[in-house]
Amino acid sequence: MLGIWSIAKHTFAQCVRMKLAAAFVVLLAIALIVLPSQMTGDGTLSGQIRAFLSYGTGISMGLLSMMTILVGASLVSNDIRTKQIFTVAVKPLARSQYLLGRWIGLVAFNFVLLAIACVAIYATAQYMRTKETTPLGRVSISDRRKVETQIFAARRKIEPDPIDLRANVQQRIAQMQKADKYDQAVDQYLAEADNNRPMAAELLRREIEESILDQREDSPESDIFISDIFVARRVAQLQESGAYRTAVEGYLPRTDGNIELAEDMLLKQLRSEIATNRQSIAPGKTMWWDFSKINISGRELRHKAHVVTPINHQGLIRFRMPRSFACRLWRGGPVQIQGYEGRAEAINEENVLLHVRNSGSAHQSISALAAGDTAELIIEPLLQISYKVTMANPDSLSEDKFMGRWQASDGVRPAMGWPRLPEATGQKVPISMSPRLVGDNGRLRFAIHNDSQTSAGVLFRDIALMYDVDSFENNYLRASLLMACQLVYLSAVSVLVGSFVSFPVACMFCVTLIPFSLAREFLTTAAKIPASGNASLIIKMAHYMYIPINALLPDFARTMPGDQLVDGIDISWAFVGETAVADVLIRAGVAMLLAVLLFHRRELARVQV
Amino acid sequence: MTREDTPVIQTDRLTKIFRDFWMREKVTAVCDLNLDIGRHEVFGLLGPNGSGKSTTLKMILGLMFPTRGRISVFDRSPNDVKTKARIGFLPEESHLYPFLNAYETLDFYGQLFHQPRRQRRHRIEMLLDMVGLSSVAYRRIGEYSKGMQRRIGLAQALINDPDLLILDEPTSGLDPIGTKQFKDLIATLAMRGKTVLLSSHLLGDVEDVCDRICILYGGRQRREGSVSELLAHQDRTQITTDKLDDKTIGKVKTLVESNGREIIDVTSPRDKLESLFLDIVNDAQSQQLNTGGAIAGGAVADFLKSDDSQIEGRQVIDQLVSVVEPAGQEPEPQAPLAPAPVETPPPSQAILDELTTTAPQNAPDAPPPPTPTPTTTTHKPPPQADQSVIDNLLGQGPDNEGSN
């Protein structure tokens, strides 16, 4: 261990002496000074901060990744090229210790630079958070609310539950069997199944599936959910009409005349169309989404607010409080005043008008508060549902606006009314609601009713439920750890490659790795052999070659925390742990193991005869 | 120097063949080399460029792998960490990290030997003093001249007080002061029973310091043996005296010829250029003239020229042994110190008189012939004079007996 430690210290000193740290800090400083002034986003404060966080983390990671590759690739290869390895390798140091020391030293150097970058970005973002004006003018309360609740937050994002069709069918069959109606139902299909009972049972199962789906015609469906039934039904329609062959032939130019591939493409297209159609809300119809595993507890905000105007006969009382606190209230949202129930009536800058529910002694107790007194306010955590509506015919100006209403309930207690939705389309819209709507079982059903004249599409992936689970600072720390994991992996790979090829080749290899890692998911899909098994030789070769590469490549697009930070989405410790295990322990570990094996057998001196 | 039974370095049919990309044999750098280097030996590898000297050293150090044959160093593989803990290596060129200064460089290499900080610091100061770089210890190596880099390279090779010192072209790039100091160092280490293996083109240096040499050509071993065996002209005798006049030389000639021998050459001995150079530099240093380069190094570092116990105390030794020596390994027995060179008096005028006058028939009280003193401080035994001629000159030979 002492040998590893000595080499690691030496590597750290080497990196510092190479003036890399100085160059990095200068570039980062330039970026952080320029970015806030140039990256104005949509002009709002939230847009500015989002752009800054996105570009700031992106540029920092870009600089650090490039530096890691250049340094990591040079450490071992340059030692061999300049023969400095001669004086090190003959010391009482195993080759594995030398490599590990190099890696650890580089990782330590990366961590220091990453810490500098993260602290600088955090400090700049916090400074921007305090700005009162933007190029558009004074920061509005809605803009401030976005900053506080959608950026400087750590919100858990829950996607709607997919419909478990198989479980639903099983449940329905079990109910029929319990009522002794199952056999009777199967009998009805015997004629169609040529008296083959298993086939009749299968026909019944399909019928039940269709029945369930039809009943939920206006419910959300994902690609996962879309049953092959609909695709098969659509194919049958095309075949009956004679359009199937024509449709397949339409894809032949793109498949070099391969009919099987053309059929695959047609099926994909049909599946996509069906999925889109089944995620649109027809005029006058309602679509709902179920969310589960919601756990809101312990995230209440407490604040001592100053009374501006004492309570009046209508039960209204005005408080003054910091904007960062005021903006977490929403009109109609619940709030506790000195332990009594109330709700926000109006929020204006730092003044908030609250209505105290008249429950016996509440008014009497709160009326004791005079102007200038302080009272403890408790705001419940914010529960938001974010959705995006797209209109079926956006070209028509008259139909561009979406008219709709929403409702949320736990499915047990009586639902609230149907408040109107904003008319915005084509952008994500957050709706704030009380966390009390969530049932004890952690479930919530959210429904949208379409009052427009045309269909409105709400794709399954465009709707999510979010609520605060942690602080921005903790989330930022986890985001930094994710970035650190990437750097640890890149360090290992660059040391690995630099240990057996020259510096330029090692650099080229490692730089190529980054776009591959960013496009990992796309490449996996592209190289996937269709379920039918029909694929060209090239695709098959790419598929089998890509399996080991895929296993060793991390998914940088998934673990880059920029998007989560920008949207205030919580990065869970579980995800950080999973990334650390996959990218650091396994992938970087395998890279270092390979490096040790290769370096152990490498001759460190060259032919000189 | 005595060789103990267990060899420090042993190679058996060591062969290194370099192949091209298609694994075709390109060149045979070393072929069937058998070396057997014992403890306390100063062994020289000689040969022209491309004869396989450096390749042999690199295989002994584990930097290259042999194509065939076997190497053992201290009875272990060259790549064994325990083996490497006892080796010091100075490569042909000092490949050091240019961003470190001399102190940091030695500190880094000292850490790799797991030396305690206090001992490391102590040794670094002594080594810097020894190689004459104390005054520039905090300048970056990248700013050093080649010779200064060689000196710091030598210091790093000695940081662990190695039992086996391997030197590849050690005097390359060194000025005569450094070369002289290097030879002194080899002598000191040899006296302490260390083993030294060096390769060099500079035959004079090798001759001065080596006990045994091996001459390579085309990767093959051509000659191997002790320097005295290989270089001595067994059929000739050389006597050096104070300046003799022509008359005396004539008498000696007559005497020699009367013994049936012939004087082949009579010349005044010349100083070596190295000696003249060193005198000039020593003179300049005594006047304390300024220089931005290396100054003449100090004496050999104490920890290298005597038992550590005298310098760093038994406690430090115990620490060193417990850290550097692998667990369970018996500490290397300290070699008995070679006897210090004995200061011998200058040749007595009486003896010269005897040589140039008629020798007494018997001179039982005459002092014994002086022991020839080597010009350097090496422990190498001086060339053996032909005893029969000396006896004759002293009048003790059989011919004189006959004349009685």
PDB file of C-alpha atoms in Angstrom, chain A residues 149-276:
ATOM      1  CA  THR A 149     -39.784  25.007  -6.471  1.00  0.00           C
ATOM      2  CA  GLN A 150     -38.512  23.677  -9.792  1.00  0.00           C
ATOM      3  CA  ILE A 151     -34.780  24.395  -9.738  1.00  0.00           C
ATOM      4  CA  PHE A 152     -33.538  24.795  -6.174  1.00  0.00           C
ATOM      5  CA  ALA A 153     -35.373  21.677  -5.198  1.00  0.00           C
ATOM      6  CA  ALA A 154     -34.960  17.943  -5.160  1.00  0.00           C
ATOM      7  CA  ARG A 155     -38.233  16.478  -6.337  1.00  0.00           C
ATOM      8  CA  ARG A 156     -39.030  12.853  -6.737  1.00  0.00           C
ATOM      9  CA  LYS A 157     -40.439  12.153 -10.153  1.00  0.00           C
ATOM     10  CA  ILE A 158     -43.055   9.419 -10.425  1.00  0.00           C
ATOM     11  CA  GLU A 159     -44.317   8.233 -13.767  1.00  0.00           C
ATOM     12  CA  PRO A 160     -47.848   6.854 -14.200  1.00  0.00           C
ATOM     13  CA  ASP A 161     -48.329   3.176 -13.523  1.00  0.00           C
ATOM     14  CA  PRO A 162     -48.471   1.113 -16.702  1.00  0.00           C
ATOM     15  CA  ILE A 163     -51.537  -1.027 -16.946  1.00  0.00           C
ATOM     16  CA  ASP A 164     -50.725  -4.590 -16.047  1.00  0.00           C
ATOM     17  CA  LEU A 165     -52.926  -6.280 -18.621  1.00  0.00           C
ATOM     18  CA  ARG A 166     -51.950  -9.808 -17.690  1.00  0.00           C
ATOM     19  CA  ALA A 167     -52.780  -9.259 -14.017  1.00  0.00           C
ATOM     20  CA  ASN A 168     -56.089  -7.684 -14.975  1.00  0.00           C
ATOM     21  CA  VAL A 169     -57.003 -10.644 -17.167  1.00  0.00           C
ATOM     22  CA  GLN A 170     -56.043 -13.123 -14.465  1.00  0.00           C
ATOM     23  CA  GLN A 171     -58.109 -11.207 -11.970  1.00  0.00           C
ATOM     24  CA  ARG A 172     -61.103 -11.226 -14.300  1.00  0.00           C
ATOM     25  CA  ILE A 173     -60.762 -14.945 -14.975  1.00  0.00           C
ATOM     26  CA  ALA A 174     -60.458 -15.629 -11.242  1.00  0.00           C
ATOM     27  CA  GLN A 175     -63.661 -13.690 -10.648  1.00  0.00           C
ATOM     28  CA  MET A 176     -65.431 -15.732 -13.353  1.00  0.00           C
ATOM     29  CA  GLN A 177     -64.165 -18.990 -11.893  1.00  0.00           C
ATOM     30  CA  LYS A 178     -65.295 -17.923  -8.432  1.00  0.00           C
ATOM     31  CA  ALA A 179     -68.753 -17.255  -9.816  1.00  0.00           C
ATOM     32  CA  ASP A 180     -68.717 -20.591 -11.730  1.00  0.00           C
ATOM     33  CA  LYS A 181     -69.114 -18.735 -15.008  1.00  0.00           C
ATOM     34  CA  TYR A 182     -65.741 -19.458 -16.551  1.00  0.00           C
ATOM     35  CA  ASP A 183     -66.550 -22.849 -18.112  1.00  0.00           C
ATOM     36  CA  GLN A 184     -69.776 -21.470 -19.420  1.00  0.00           C
ATOM     37  CA  ALA A 185     -67.928 -18.617 -21.054  1.00  0.00           C
ATOM     38  CA  VAL A 186     -65.372 -20.964 -22.645  1.00  0.00           C
ATOM     39  CA  ASP A 187     -68.212 -23.075 -24.023  1.00  0.00           C
ATOM     40  CA  GLN A 188     -69.377 -20.099 -26.047  1.00  0.00           C
ATOM     41  CA  TYR A 189     -66.139 -20.160 -28.009  1.00  0.00           C
ATOM     42  CA  LEU A 190     -66.043 -23.900 -28.642  1.00  0.00           C
ATOM     43  CA  ALA A 191     -67.734 -23.629 -32.007  1.00  0.00           C
ATOM     44  CA  GLU A 192     -65.315 -20.966 -33.169  1.00  0.00           C
ATOM     45  CA  ALA A 193     -62.416 -23.082 -31.906  1.00  0.00           C
ATOM     46  CA  ASP A 194     -63.556 -26.272 -33.612  1.00  0.00           C
ATOM     47  CA  ASN A 195     -64.409 -27.840 -30.261  1.00  0.00           C
ATOM     48  CA  ASN A 196     -60.814 -27.402 -29.144  1.00  0.00           C
ATOM     49  CA  ARG A 197     -61.202 -26.356 -25.511  1.00  0.00           C
ATOM     50  CA  PRO A 198     -57.716 -24.866 -24.925  1.00  0.00           C
ATOM     51  CA  MET A 199     -58.118 -22.819 -28.073  1.00  0.00           C
ATOM     52  CA  ALA A 200     -61.526 -21.704 -26.889  1.00  0.00           C
ATOM     53  CA  ALA A 201     -60.005 -20.665 -23.561  1.00  0.00           C
ATOM     54  CA  GLU A 202     -57.361 -18.677 -25.426  1.00  0.00           C
ATOM     55  CA  LEU A 203     -60.056 -16.930 -27.467  1.00  0.00           C
ATOM     56  CA  LEU A 204     -61.858 -16.058 -24.270  1.00  0.00           C
ATOM     57  CA  ARG A 205     -58.641 -14.667 -22.770  1.00  0.00           C
ATOM     58  CA  ARG A 206     -58.174 -12.422 -25.810  1.00  0.00           C
ATOM     59  CA  GLU A 207     -61.738 -11.275 -25.588  1.00  0.00           C
ATOM     60  CA  ILE A 208     -61.240 -10.366 -21.947  1.00  0.00           C
ATOM     61  CA  GLU A 209     -58.093  -8.437 -22.884  1.00  0.00           C
ATOM     62  CA  GLU A 210     -59.967  -6.475 -25.513  1.00  0.00           C
ATOM     63  CA  SER A 211     -62.805  -5.910 -23.122  1.00  0.00           C
ATOM     64  CA  ILE A 212     -60.429  -4.468 -20.503  1.00  0.00           C
ATOM     65  CA  LEU A 213     -58.700  -2.261 -23.027  1.00  0.00           C
ATOM     66  CA  ASP A 214     -61.994  -1.090 -24.497  1.00  0.00           C
ATOM     67  CA  GLN A 215     -63.314  -0.216 -21.087  1.00  0.00           C
ATOM     68  CA  ARG A 216     -60.214   1.873 -20.563  1.00  0.00           C
ATOM     69  CA  GLU A 217     -60.352   3.312 -23.997  1.00  0.00           C
ATOM     70  CA  ASP A 218     -59.555   6.750 -22.777  1.00  0.00           C
ATOM     71  CA  SER A 219     -56.856   5.702 -20.358  1.00  0.00           C
ATOM     72  CA  PRO A 220     -53.165   6.267 -20.893  1.00  0.00           C
ATOM     73  CA  GLU A 221     -51.181   3.594 -22.601  1.00  0.00           C
ATOM     74  CA  SER A 222     -47.499   3.218 -23.144  1.00  0.00           C
ATOM     75  CA  ASP A 223     -45.592   1.205 -25.701  1.00  0.00           C
ATOM     76  CA  ILE A 224     -45.266  -1.408 -23.019  1.00  0.00           C
ATOM     77  CA  PHE A 225     -48.956  -1.475 -22.526  1.00  0.00           C
ATOM     78  CA  ILE A 226     -50.039  -1.643 -26.151  1.00  0.00           C
ATOM     79  CA  SER A 227     -50.962  -5.225 -26.682  1.00  0.00           C
ATOM     80  CA  ASP A 228     -50.108  -7.016 -29.858  1.00  0.00           C
ATOM     81  CA  ILE A 229     -53.862  -7.493 -30.172  1.00  0.00           C
ATOM     82  CA  PHE A 230     -54.268  -3.999 -31.549  1.00  0.00           C
ATOM     83  CA  VAL A 231     -51.390  -4.391 -33.937  1.00  0.00           C
ATOM     84  CA  ALA A 232     -52.693  -7.732 -35.118  1.00  0.00           C
ATOM     85  CA  ARG A 233     -56.149  -6.254 -35.528  1.00  0.00           C
ATOM     86  CA  ARG A 234     -54.741  -3.365 -37.582  1.00  0.00           C
ATOM     87  CA  VAL A 235     -52.697  -5.750 -39.753  1.00  0.00           C
ATOM     88  CA  ALA A 236     -55.798  -7.841 -40.356  1.00  0.00           C
ATOM     89  CA  GLN A 237     -57.670  -4.724 -41.439  1.00  0.00           C
ATOM     90  CA  LEU A 238     -54.910  -3.816 -43.862  1.00  0.00           C
ATOM     91  CA  GLN A 239     -54.788  -7.334 -45.268  1.00  0.00           C
ATOM     92  CA  GLU A 240     -58.534  -7.434 -45.753  1.00  0.00           C
ATOM     93  CA  SER A 241     -58.472  -4.152 -47.585  1.00  0.00           C
ATOM     94  CA  GLY A 242     -55.495  -5.282 -49.670  1.00  0.00           C
ATOM     95  CA  ALA A 243     -53.429  -2.357 -48.453  1.00  0.00           C
ATOM     96  CA  TYR A 244     -50.976  -4.443 -46.463  1.00  0.00           C
ATOM     97  CA  ARG A 245     -48.788  -5.415 -49.425  1.00  0.00           C
ATOM     98  CA  THR A 246     -48.730  -1.848 -50.677  1.00  0.00           C
ATOM     99  CA  ALA A 247     -47.747  -0.609 -47.228  1.00  0.00           C
ATOM    100  CA  VAL A 248     -44.896  -3.122 -47.006  1.00  0.00           C
ATOM    101  CA  GLU A 249     -43.689  -2.225 -50.476  1.00  0.00           C
ATOM    102  CA  GLY A 250     -43.509   1.363 -49.345  1.00  0.00           C
ATOM    103  CA  TYR A 251     -40.696   0.405 -47.001  1.00  0.00           C
ATOM    104  CA  LEU A 252     -38.759  -1.700 -49.514  1.00  0.00           C
ATOM    105  CA  PRO A 253     -36.551   1.178 -50.783  1.00  0.00           C
ATOM    106  CA  ARG A 254     -35.346   1.725 -47.223  1.00  0.00           C
ATOM    107  CA  THR A 255     -34.560  -1.944 -46.670  1.00  0.00           C
ATOM    108  CA  ASP A 256     -32.760  -2.636 -49.933  1.00  0.00           C
ATOM    109  CA  GLY A 257     -35.603  -4.893 -51.065  1.00  0.00           C
ATOM    110  CA  ASN A 258     -35.629  -7.031 -47.919  1.00  0.00           C
ATOM    111  CA  ILE A 259     -39.321  -7.847 -47.409  1.00  0.00           C
ATOM    112  CA  GLU A 260     -38.897  -9.156 -43.863  1.00  0.00           C
ATOM    113  CA  LEU A 261     -37.197  -5.971 -42.729  1.00  0.00           C
ATOM    114  CA  ALA A 262     -39.855  -3.907 -44.478  1.00  0.00           C
ATOM    115  CA  GLU A 263     -42.558  -5.830 -42.594  1.00  0.00           C
ATOM    116  CA  ASP A 264     -40.741  -5.186 -39.320  1.00  0.00           C
ATOM    117  CA  MET A 265     -40.640  -1.489 -40.078  1.00  0.00           C
ATOM    118  CA  LEU A 266     -44.321  -1.430 -40.912  1.00  0.00           C
ATOM    119  CA  LEU A 267     -45.182  -3.184 -37.647  1.00  0.00           C
ATOM    120  CA  LYS A 268     -43.100  -0.668 -35.706  1.00  0.00           C
ATOM    121  CA  GLN A 269     -44.886   2.161 -37.450  1.00  0.00           C
ATOM    122  CA  LEU A 270     -48.299   0.653 -36.711  1.00  0.00           C
ATOM    123  CA  ARG A 271     -47.377   0.146 -33.080  1.00  0.00           C
ATOM    124  CA  SER A 272     -46.243   3.738 -32.833  1.00  0.00           C
ATOM    125  CA  GLU A 273     -49.432   5.048 -34.448  1.00  0.00           C
ATOM    126  CA  ILE A 274     -51.632   2.961 -32.186  1.00  0.00           C
ATOM    127  CA  ALA A 275     -49.717   4.088 -29.137  1.00  0.00           C
ATOM    128  CA  THR A 276     -50.118   7.722 -30.152  1.00  0.00           C
TER     129      THR A 276
END
